[in-house]
CSV table of C-alpha atoms in Angstrom, one decimal:
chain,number,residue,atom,x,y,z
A,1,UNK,CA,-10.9,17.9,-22.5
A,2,UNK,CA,-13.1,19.1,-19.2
A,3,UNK,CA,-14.4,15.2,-19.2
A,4,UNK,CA,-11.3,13.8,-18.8
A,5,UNK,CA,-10.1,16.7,-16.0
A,6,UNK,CA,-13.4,15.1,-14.0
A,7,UNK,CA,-12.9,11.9,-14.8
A,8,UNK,CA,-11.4,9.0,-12.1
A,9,UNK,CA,-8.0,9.1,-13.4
A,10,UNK,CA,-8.0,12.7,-13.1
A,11,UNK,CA,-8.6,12.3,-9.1
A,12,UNK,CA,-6.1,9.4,-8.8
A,13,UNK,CA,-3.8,11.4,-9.8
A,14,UNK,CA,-4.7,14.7,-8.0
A,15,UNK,CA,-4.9,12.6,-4.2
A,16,UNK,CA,-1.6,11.3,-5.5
A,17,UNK,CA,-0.2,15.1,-5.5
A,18,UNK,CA,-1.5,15.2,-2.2
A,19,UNK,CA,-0.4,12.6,-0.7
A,20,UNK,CA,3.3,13.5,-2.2
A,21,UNK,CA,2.5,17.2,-0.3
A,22,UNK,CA,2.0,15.6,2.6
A,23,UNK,CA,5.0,13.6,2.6
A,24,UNK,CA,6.8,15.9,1.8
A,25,UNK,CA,5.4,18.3,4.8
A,26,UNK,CA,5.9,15.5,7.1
A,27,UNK,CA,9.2,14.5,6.0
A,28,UNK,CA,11.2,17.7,5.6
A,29,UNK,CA,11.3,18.1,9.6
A,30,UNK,CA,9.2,21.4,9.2
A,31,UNK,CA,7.6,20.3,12.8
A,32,UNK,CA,4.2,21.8,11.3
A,33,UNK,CA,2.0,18.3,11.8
A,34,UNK,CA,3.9,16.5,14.2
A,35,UNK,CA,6.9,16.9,16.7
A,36,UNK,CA,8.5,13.3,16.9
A,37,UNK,CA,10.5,11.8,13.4
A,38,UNK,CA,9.7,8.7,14.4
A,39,UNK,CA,5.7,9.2,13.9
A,40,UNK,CA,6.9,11.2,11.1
A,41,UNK,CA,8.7,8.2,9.4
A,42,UNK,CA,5.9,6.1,10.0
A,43,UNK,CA,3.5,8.8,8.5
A,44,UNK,CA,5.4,8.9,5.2
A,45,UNK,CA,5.8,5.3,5.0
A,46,UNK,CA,1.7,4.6,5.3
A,47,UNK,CA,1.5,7.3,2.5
A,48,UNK,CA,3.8,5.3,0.3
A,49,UNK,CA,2.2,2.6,0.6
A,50,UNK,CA,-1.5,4.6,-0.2
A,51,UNK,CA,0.4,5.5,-3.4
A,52,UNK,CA,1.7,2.0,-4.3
A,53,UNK,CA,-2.1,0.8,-3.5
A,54,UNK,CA,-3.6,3.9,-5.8
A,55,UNK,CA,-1.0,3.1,-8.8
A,56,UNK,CA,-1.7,-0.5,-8.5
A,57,UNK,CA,-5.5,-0.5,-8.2
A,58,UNK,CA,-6.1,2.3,-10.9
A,59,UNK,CA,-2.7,2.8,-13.5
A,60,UNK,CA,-2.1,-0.9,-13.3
A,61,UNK,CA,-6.3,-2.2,-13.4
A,62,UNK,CA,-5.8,-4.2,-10.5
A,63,UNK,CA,-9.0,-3.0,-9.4
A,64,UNK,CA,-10.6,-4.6,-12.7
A,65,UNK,CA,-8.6,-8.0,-12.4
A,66,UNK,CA,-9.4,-11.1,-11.0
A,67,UNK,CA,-10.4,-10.9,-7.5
A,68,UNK,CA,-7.3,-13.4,-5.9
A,69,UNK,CA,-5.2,-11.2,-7.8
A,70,UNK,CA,-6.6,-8.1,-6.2
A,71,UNK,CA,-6.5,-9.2,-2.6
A,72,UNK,CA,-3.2,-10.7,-3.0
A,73,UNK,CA,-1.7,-7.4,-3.9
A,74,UNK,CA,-3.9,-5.7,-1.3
A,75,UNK,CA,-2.8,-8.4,1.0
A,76,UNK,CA,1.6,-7.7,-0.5
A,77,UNK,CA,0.7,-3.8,0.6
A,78,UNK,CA,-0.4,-4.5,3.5
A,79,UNK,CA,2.2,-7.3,5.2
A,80,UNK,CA,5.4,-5.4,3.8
A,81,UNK,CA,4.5,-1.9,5.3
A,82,UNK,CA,3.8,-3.5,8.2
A,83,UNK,CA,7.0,-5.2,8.0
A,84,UNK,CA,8.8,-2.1,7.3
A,85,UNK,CA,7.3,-0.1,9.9
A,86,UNK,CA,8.0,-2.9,12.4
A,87,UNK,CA,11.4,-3.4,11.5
A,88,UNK,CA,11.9,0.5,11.9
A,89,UNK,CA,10.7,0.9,15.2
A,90,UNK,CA,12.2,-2.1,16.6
A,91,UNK,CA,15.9,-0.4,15.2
């Protein structure tokens, strides 16, 4: 049982509950990281995406597949959070 508390899956996971912390601090409006929503907004979006990248790579073995496969869902993260973001600041 302690192995598989140390193992990688183990630390996926726990950076996931971090990075949901941190969203959550930054998008609840505390004003405890950051003043403006907009940077806000923008800070939980890049963390989403983190997430979608960890789940992919490690609960979905995209990190074991074939390597188009990997970059082109590395390459997806990338090009739609940027899309997002943009489209949110240009609104």
């Amino acid at each position: 049982m302690r192995s598989a508390l140390r193992g990688p899956v183990a630390r996926v996971w726990a950076l996931l509950i971090a990075a949901t912390t941190l969203s959550w601090v930054l998008g609840a409006h505390h004003g405890l990281l950051v003043d403006s929503r907009r940077v806000a907004t923008v800070g939980v979006l890049v963390i989403a995406f983190a997430k979608v990248h960890l789940v992919g790579m490690h609960f979905m073995e995209l990190g074991r597949a074939p390597r188009a496969l990997s970059w082109t869902f590395n390459g997806w993260v990338v090009a739609v959070c940027t899309i997002i973001i943009g489209l949110y600041l240009a609104g």
